[in-house]
Structures are given as structure tokens and as C-alpha cells.
Short mmCIF file of C-alpha atoms in Angstrom, two decimals:
data_model
loop_
_atom_site.label_atom_id
_atom_site.label_comp_id
_atom_site.label_asym_id
_atom_site.label_seq_id
_atom_site.Cartn_x
_atom_site.Cartn_y
_atom_site.Cartn_z
CA MET L 100 -48.00 210.54 52.63
CA ARG L 101 -45.53 211.40 55.38
CA HIS L 102 -44.38 208.76 57.86
CA ILE L 103 -42.50 208.81 61.12
CA HIS L 104 -39.09 207.94 59.62
CA GLU L 105 -39.20 210.59 56.91
CA ASN L 106 -37.20 213.27 58.72
CA PHE L 107 -34.47 210.76 59.60
CA LEU L 108 -34.26 209.51 56.01
CA ARG L 109 -34.13 212.97 54.44
CA THR L 110 -31.54 214.13 56.97
CA HIS L 111 -29.30 211.25 55.87
CA GLY L 112 -29.66 211.99 52.17
CA PHE L 113 -32.49 209.65 51.15
CA VAL L 114 -34.72 210.91 48.34
CA PRO L 115 -38.14 209.43 47.46
CA LEU L 116 -38.42 207.81 44.05
CA LYS L 117 -41.42 208.63 41.88
CA SER L 118 -41.58 205.00 40.82
CA CYS L 119 -39.72 201.77 41.53
CA ASP L 120 -40.70 198.49 39.89
CA LYS L 121 -38.90 196.43 42.49
CA PHE L 122 -41.25 197.23 45.39
CA PRO L 123 -45.04 197.63 45.80
CA GLU L 124 -46.44 200.95 44.59
CA ILE L 125 -48.58 201.22 47.71
CA GLY L 126 -45.54 202.28 49.77
CA ILE L 127 -42.75 204.82 49.32
CA THR L 128 -39.30 203.86 48.02
CA TYR L 129 -36.31 206.01 48.98
CA HIS L 130 -32.84 205.85 47.50
CA HIS L 131 -29.42 207.10 48.51
CA SER L 132 -25.93 206.45 47.19
CA ASN L 133 -22.51 207.49 48.46
CA GLU L 134 -18.97 206.14 48.59
CA HIS L 135 -19.90 203.67 51.33
CA MET L 136 -23.11 202.09 50.08
CA ASN L 137 -26.01 202.08 47.62
CA GLN L 138 -29.37 202.02 49.36
CA LEU L 139 -33.03 201.43 48.63
CA TYR L 140 -35.54 201.65 51.47
CA TRP L 141 -39.24 200.88 51.02
CA VAL L 142 -41.79 201.77 53.71
CA TYR L 143 -45.55 201.48 54.10
CA GLU L 144 -47.13 202.94 57.21
CA MET L 145 -50.57 202.17 58.66
CA ASP L 146 -52.28 203.26 61.86
CA HIS L 147 -50.65 200.56 63.98
CA PHE L 148 -47.85 199.09 61.87
CA ILE L 149 -44.98 200.01 59.60
CA ILE L 150 -43.75 197.55 56.98
CA ASN L 151 -40.23 198.15 55.68
CA ILE L 152 -37.72 196.63 53.26
CA HIS L 153 -34.00 197.44 53.29
CA ASP L 154 -32.09 196.69 50.09
CA PHE L 155 -28.49 197.92 50.42
CA TYR L 156 -25.18 197.12 48.80
CA ILE L 157 -22.24 197.87 51.07
CA LYS L 158 -19.21 199.05 49.06
CA LYS L 159 -16.71 199.11 51.92
CA ASP L 160 -16.67 198.54 55.67
CA THR L 161 -18.97 201.14 57.20
CA PHE L 162 -19.95 202.05 60.73
CA PHE L 163 -23.58 203.17 60.98
CA ARG L 164 -25.34 204.72 63.95
CA PHE L 165 -29.08 204.63 64.58
CA PRO L 166 -30.16 207.24 67.16
CA LYS L 167 -31.98 205.84 70.19
CA ASN L 168 -34.90 208.17 69.52
CA ILE L 169 -35.12 207.69 65.77
CA CYS L 170 -38.89 208.09 66.12
CA SER L 171 -41.38 208.52 68.92
CA GLY L 172 -44.29 206.56 67.46
CA SER L 173 -42.75 203.13 67.14
CA HIS L 174 -42.19 200.74 70.02
CA THR L 175 -40.54 197.62 68.68
CA SER L 176 -39.69 196.01 65.37
CA ILE L 177 -39.04 192.47 64.13
CA SER L 178 -36.93 192.01 61.01
CA MET L 179 -35.92 189.01 58.97
CA ILE L 180 -32.35 189.70 57.87
CA LYS L 181 -32.37 187.65 54.68
CA THR L 182 -28.86 188.58 53.56
CA ALA L 183 -26.20 190.37 55.62
CA SER L 184 -22.66 190.43 56.94
CA MET L 185 -22.48 192.77 59.92
CA GLU L 186 -21.93 193.16 63.64
CA MET L 187 -23.95 195.16 66.13
CA PHE L 188 -22.57 196.59 69.36
CA HIS L 189 -23.80 197.42 72.89
CA PRO L 190 -24.42 194.54 73.27
CA TYR L 191 -22.39 192.68 70.64
CA GLN L 192 -24.35 190.59 68.14
CA ASN L 193 -23.18 188.97 64.92
CA ILE L 194 -25.81 189.23 62.16
CA THR L 195 -25.78 186.74 59.29
CA ASN L 196 -28.21 185.42 56.68
CA ASN L 197 -31.69 184.40 57.85
CA THR L 198 -31.36 185.88 61.34
CA VAL L 199 -34.14 187.59 63.27
CA LEU L 200 -33.29 191.06 64.55
CA VAL L 201 -35.49 192.65 67.21
CA SER L 202 -35.19 196.33 68.06
CA TYR L 203 -37.07 197.92 70.92
CA GLU L 204 -36.84 200.93 73.24
CA ARG L 205 -33.22 201.46 74.23
CA ASP L 206 -31.18 203.97 76.19
CA LYS L 207 -28.22 204.02 73.77
CA ASP L 208 -27.68 204.68 70.09
CA LEU L 209 -27.48 201.50 68.03
CA VAL L 210 -24.06 201.11 66.38
CA CYS L 211 -23.32 198.53 63.70
CA LEU L 212 -20.46 197.61 61.38
CA LEU L 213 -21.50 196.68 57.84
CA HIS L 214 -18.90 194.69 55.91
CA GLY L 215 -17.88 195.89 52.47
CA GLY L 216 -18.54 193.95 49.28
CA THR L 217 -21.76 192.44 50.65
CA PRO L 218 -25.52 193.00 50.20
CA PHE L 219 -27.88 193.75 53.07
CA PHE L 220 -31.51 192.76 52.54
CA SER L 221 -34.21 192.65 55.20
CA VAL L 222 -37.98 192.73 55.66
CA GLY L 223 -39.36 194.17 58.87
CA ILE L 224 -42.57 194.92 60.73
CA GLU L 225 -42.66 197.72 63.30
CA TYR L 226 -45.38 197.80 65.95
CA LYS L 227 -46.52 201.08 67.42
CA ASP L 228 -46.98 201.53 71.16
CA LYS L 229 -50.73 201.93 71.04
CA TYR L 230 -51.29 198.68 69.18
CA LEU L 231 -49.14 196.48 71.41
CA ASP L 232 -50.34 198.01 74.67
CA GLU L 233 -53.93 199.08 74.11
CA ILE L 234 -55.21 196.83 71.36
CA PHE L 235 -53.39 193.53 70.83
CA SER L 236 -52.64 192.66 74.45
CA LYS L 237 -56.13 193.55 75.69
CA GLU L 238 -57.86 191.97 72.71
CA MET L 239 -55.94 188.73 73.28
CA ASN L 240 -56.16 189.00 77.08
CA ILE L 241 -52.37 188.82 77.26
CA SER L 242 -50.27 191.16 79.37
CA ILE L 243 -48.06 193.63 77.52
CA ASP L 244 -45.05 192.20 79.37
CA VAL L 245 -45.70 188.73 77.98
CA THR L 246 -46.13 190.12 74.46
CA LEU L 247 -42.87 192.07 74.68
CA ASN L 248 -41.00 189.11 76.17
CA ALA L 249 -42.25 186.91 73.32
CA ILE L 250 -41.00 189.44 70.78
CA LYS L 251 -37.62 189.93 72.47
CA ALA L 252 -37.13 186.15 72.68
CA LEU L 253 -36.97 186.07 68.87
CA ASN L 254 -33.85 188.24 68.74
CA GLY L 255 -30.90 186.39 67.23
CA THR L 256 -32.98 183.38 66.21
CA ALA L 257 -31.59 181.74 63.08
CA ASN L 258 -33.86 180.34 60.37
CA PHE L 259 -37.14 181.30 62.04
CA THR L 260 -39.34 179.81 59.34
CA PRO L 261 -42.65 181.61 60.15
CA LEU L 262 -40.99 185.01 59.75
CA GLU L 263 -39.23 183.89 56.60
CA VAL L 264 -42.59 182.84 55.14
CA ILE L 265 -44.20 186.17 56.09
CA ALA L 266 -41.24 188.09 54.65
CA ASP L 267 -41.51 186.20 51.35
CA GLU L 268 -45.26 186.85 51.18
CA ILE L 269 -44.70 190.58 51.75
CA LEU L 270 -42.01 190.66 49.05
CA SER L 271 -44.23 188.95 46.47
CA TYR L 272 -47.41 190.95 47.24
CA ARG L 273 -48.16 193.59 44.60
CA GLU L 274 -51.87 194.37 44.95
CA ILE L 275 -53.03 197.98 45.27
CA SER L 276 -56.57 198.12 46.62
CA PRO L 277 -58.44 198.81 49.86
CA ALA L 278 -57.81 195.15 50.73
CA SER L 279 -54.04 195.72 50.72
CA LYS L 280 -54.22 197.26 54.18
CA PHE L 281 -55.83 194.10 55.54
CA PHE L 282 -53.15 191.92 53.95
CA TYR L 283 -50.35 193.79 55.77
CA GLU L 284 -52.32 193.87 59.01
CA LEU L 285 -52.82 190.11 58.75
CA LYS L 286 -49.07 189.55 58.30
CA ALA L 287 -48.31 191.74 61.32
CA ARG L 288 -50.79 189.81 63.46
CA GLU L 289 -49.54 186.45 62.21
CA LEU L 290 -46.01 187.31 63.25
CA LEU L 291 -47.08 188.23 66.78
CA SER L 292 -49.09 185.02 67.01
CA PHE L 293 -46.07 182.95 65.97
CA ALA L 294 -43.88 184.80 68.49
CA LEU L 295 -46.33 184.14 71.31
CA GLU L 296 -46.81 180.49 70.35
CA ARG L 297 -43.06 179.96 70.33
CA TYR L 298 -42.71 181.75 73.67
CA TYR L 299 -45.41 179.70 75.38
CA LYS L 300 -44.00 176.45 74.03
CA SER L 301 -40.55 177.30 75.33
CA THR L 302 -41.91 178.04 78.80
CA CYS L 303 -44.40 175.18 79.01
CA LYS L 304 -43.29 172.69 81.66
CA ASN L 305 -45.21 169.87 80.00
CA ALA L 306 -43.49 170.19 76.67
CA ASN L 307 -41.78 167.07 75.40
CA GLN L 308 -38.15 168.15 75.49
CA ASP L 309 -36.94 165.07 73.62
CA ASP L 310 -39.26 165.79 70.69
CA GLU L 311 -38.20 169.45 70.63
CA GLU L 312 -34.54 168.48 70.50
CA SER L 313 -35.21 165.89 67.80
CA LEU L 314 -37.04 168.42 65.64
CA ALA L 315 -34.24 170.94 66.07
CA THR L 316 -31.75 168.25 65.00
CA VAL L 317 -33.79 167.39 61.90
CA ALA L 318 -34.15 171.06 60.95
CA LYS L 319 -30.40 171.61 61.39
CA TYR L 320 -29.68 168.51 59.30
CA ILE L 321 -31.89 169.87 56.51
CA ASP L 322 -30.18 173.26 56.77
CA ASP L 323 -26.79 171.60 56.32
CA HIS L 324 -27.81 169.08 53.63
CA TYR L 325 -30.52 170.98 51.73
CA MET L 326 -28.87 170.24 48.37
CA ALA L 327 -29.09 166.47 48.87
CA ASN L 328 -32.02 164.16 48.11
CA LEU L 329 -33.41 163.97 51.64
CA GLU L 330 -35.45 160.84 52.29
CA LEU L 331 -38.15 160.81 54.97
CA ASP L 332 -36.81 157.44 56.18
CA THR L 333 -33.43 159.03 56.89
CA LEU L 334 -34.93 162.01 58.70
CA ALA L 335 -37.14 159.74 60.81
CA LYS L 336 -34.09 157.74 61.86
CA ILE L 337 -32.29 160.97 62.80
CA ALA L 338 -35.31 162.00 64.86
CA THR L 339 -35.68 158.51 66.34
CA MET L 340 -39.42 158.53 65.74
CA SER L 341 -41.91 157.18 63.23
CA LYS L 342 -42.32 158.89 59.85
CA SER L 343 -45.94 159.80 60.54
CA LYS L 344 -45.11 161.35 63.92
CA LEU L 345 -42.20 163.29 62.44
CA LYS L 346 -44.36 164.71 59.65
CA ASP L 347 -47.10 165.67 62.09
CA ILE L 348 -45.06 167.40 64.78
CA PHE L 349 -42.67 169.01 62.27
CA LYS L 350 -45.59 170.74 60.55
CA LYS L 351 -47.02 171.84 63.89
CA LYS L 352 -43.71 173.35 64.99
CA TYR L 353 -42.60 175.01 61.75
CA GLY L 354 -45.97 175.71 60.16
CA MET L 355 -45.10 173.79 56.98
CA THR L 356 -44.24 170.35 55.68
CA ILE L 357 -40.69 168.99 55.60
CA THR L 358 -40.76 169.30 51.81
CA GLU L 359 -41.68 172.99 51.92
CA TYR L 360 -39.09 173.66 54.61
CA THR L 361 -36.43 172.09 52.37
CA GLN L 362 -37.64 174.02 49.32
CA ARG L 363 -37.51 177.32 51.18
CA ARG L 364 -34.00 176.62 52.43
CA ARG L 365 -32.85 175.80 48.89
CA ILE L 366 -34.46 178.89 47.35
CA SER L 367 -33.09 181.11 50.10
CA MET L 368 -29.57 179.87 49.38
CA ALA L 369 -30.17 180.24 45.63
CA GLU L 370 -31.10 183.88 46.17
CA HIS L 371 -27.91 184.41 48.15
CA LEU L 372 -25.82 182.79 45.41
CA MET L 373 -27.37 184.99 42.72
CA LEU L 374 -26.72 188.07 44.82
CA SER L 375 -23.13 187.25 45.70
CA THR L 376 -21.73 185.22 42.76
CA ASP L 377 -21.63 185.21 38.95
CA LEU L 378 -22.94 181.65 38.65
CA THR L 379 -25.42 180.98 35.87
CA ILE L 380 -28.99 180.21 36.83
CA GLY L 381 -28.45 176.59 35.79
CA ASN L 382 -25.40 176.27 38.02
CA VAL L 383 -27.24 177.91 40.91
CA ALA L 384 -30.08 175.41 40.48
CA MET L 385 -27.63 172.50 40.52
CA SER L 386 -25.80 173.94 43.55
CA VAL L 387 -28.96 173.94 45.67
CA GLY L 388 -30.15 170.51 44.56
CA TYR L 389 -32.32 170.99 41.44
CA ARG L 390 -31.44 169.19 38.20
CA SER L 391 -34.60 170.49 36.53
CA HIS L 392 -34.27 174.13 35.49
CA SER L 393 -38.05 174.51 35.08
CA ARG L 394 -38.72 173.07 38.54
CA PHE L 395 -36.22 175.46 40.09
CA SER L 396 -37.74 178.43 38.22
CA LYS L 397 -41.28 177.59 39.35
CA LEU L 398 -40.23 177.26 43.01
CA PHE L 399 -38.16 180.46 42.91
CA LYS L 400 -41.19 182.30 41.50
CA ARG L 401 -43.44 180.80 44.19
CA TYR L 402 -41.28 181.86 47.12
CA LYS L 403 -39.61 185.04 45.84
CA GLY L 404 -42.20 186.54 43.52
CA PHE L 405 -39.91 186.58 40.46
CA TYR L 406 -38.52 184.02 38.04
CA PRO L 407 -34.74 183.59 38.40
CA ILE L 408 -34.08 185.27 35.05
CA GLU L 409 -36.16 188.27 36.15
CA PHE L 410 -34.29 188.42 39.44
CA LYS L 411 -30.91 188.28 37.65
CA LYS L 412 -31.99 191.06 35.29
CA MET L 413 -33.07 193.28 38.20
CA MET L 414 -29.73 192.74 39.93
CA LYS L 415 -27.86 193.56 36.72
CA ASN L 416 -29.87 196.72 36.11
CA LYS L 417 -29.45 197.77 39.74
CA SER L 418 -25.66 197.50 39.55
CA LYS L 419 -25.63 199.74 36.46
CA SER L 420 -28.05 202.34 37.85
CA GLU L 421 -26.56 205.65 38.90
CA ILE L 422 -29.18 206.23 41.56
CA TYR L 423 -28.61 202.89 43.23
#
């Protein structure tokens, strides 16, 4: 099945793989390797959406240019950059791990600098013009301008948990059936809903600014101390609110409990350590706060779709593969 990026990919040396165990069979996986980088790109296109996964290893500093008119059938995309070390230009933007990158119609080519010796891994959803303008906005009785503003407001957001959850669910999904289409459509709709909810909350005059700031402080504290044994009492004191209120409004804001938020932060960092270091799985588990190897393995499987040993084996095989 052809898709709207195919000509661009083939022009730049990408070749479709007949099979690839790393990504769902329902899509198409392309590969390309040169002196600058090894690249895998998975794509699944539907009538209104395109789901994509970038899995690159950058060998040395590389400038890359994305033409402004890379395709005519896609309006805007939202990507969770799970692992990266790069800069984008015009305008300048530093891209690091767990950052949201939004790309929409532009009048210039997109130029970026990818830093050598680093992996680049992202999961993205692209929305076609017709869906955003003629279907979603009208169905939800929301103007297209509001929808686009909500999407653009995500750009550069660090640790946007709803998108991280959706990205992990896409990565772990392996079903091949007529229902698969509905799964991906649901994820695309969920992401727009989260974007709009965040946008409306940020513009609501009646929002409790003190609570918002307290939640942001707690989330940042967890991000910085994820490896520690975080007690609810301590977090409630940081937030200057009761434990019950903190649990309630934290879940409403981030779409998950404090425990799950902490687990996801730990597993995300564990993934980064396994990609970028030679630490053993046991040492990785200890580094992110787990003394129990079995507990760490179960949580890694839950959020990433693979057990740590399977993930390590895939990374080892990938580094030895001539086509990647």
C-alpha cells in the first residue's frame, strides 16, 4: 500500500523491509543506512491519520533538511520525541528526551542538526487536512482555529504524560485485525482531546493558578527524584495541600495516579540508559529506583511492550545488522 511519504523516502534511499519484528506488521517499515546514520522508519496510513515511528542511530553530527512541501495531504503532526539530542532552526528549538514536537504548514524548509553518537526515537500522529477541518472540528463543534491553536500550544512541552502514554500504547500494540484501524483512530482522537483539554484549562480565567503551580512543582520534583522512595506525605507537603486533594487533582491533570506517573518516569529513564550505556539490566533497575529485578521487568514490559532482556537483545542485534 502506497502512502503520501513514499516518494520522499525512496528519493532519500529508504527501502521497504519485507518483515521487521520490531514494529507492527500492519504498517510498512523502511530502512536506510549511510555514513551519517542508521535509520528505521515505520508508517501506517489511514483515511484521516498517519501513525509513524522513527528509530535512528546518528553516527556523527548531521544536518538534515525536511522540505516545506514534503507532502500535500498532511496538515499537522504531533510527535513524542522519546530519545534525542538535536537542534531545529528557523526558529531555533532545542529537542531533548520526552519533548513534544509539533509540525504544521510552514513557508520554509525545516532544518535540524542531529548530534552524533546518539539515538533518535519518536512516535508521531499526523492529521490530514480533511479530518481536522471537516470532521473533527465540526463534529466537536469547535472551530478549526481553536483546534490548531491547541495543537500548536503543545510544541516544546516537556514530559507531556498523555502523549507519552499514547506513544507507549502504540509501541506495544501488535494486533492485526479489522479492529486495528479503530485502535489507531482512538489514539489519534485521544491525543486531540488531551490537547484541547490542556488548551482550555490554560485559557480558563477561573482556573486555580495556585493548584496548577503546585501540581507542576510536584511533577517536576518527581521528574528530578524518580529514583527515590517518594512518600505521599512528602509530596503533599511540597504541594501544600492535603494528600487526598493532591491525589485527586493530580490524576485529573495528568490522567494517571502519582504512582503510575513515577513508574513511567523511571521506565522512560531506564529505556534511555539501556540505549545509551552498557549497564547491566540489574544496574539499570537499581539506577532508576528498583531493587527487585522481577518488579522492574514486569513494569518495563507493561509500559514498553518488551521485557528488558528482550529489549537489550533487540538493541544488540540491531547494532550488528548490516541493514540498520
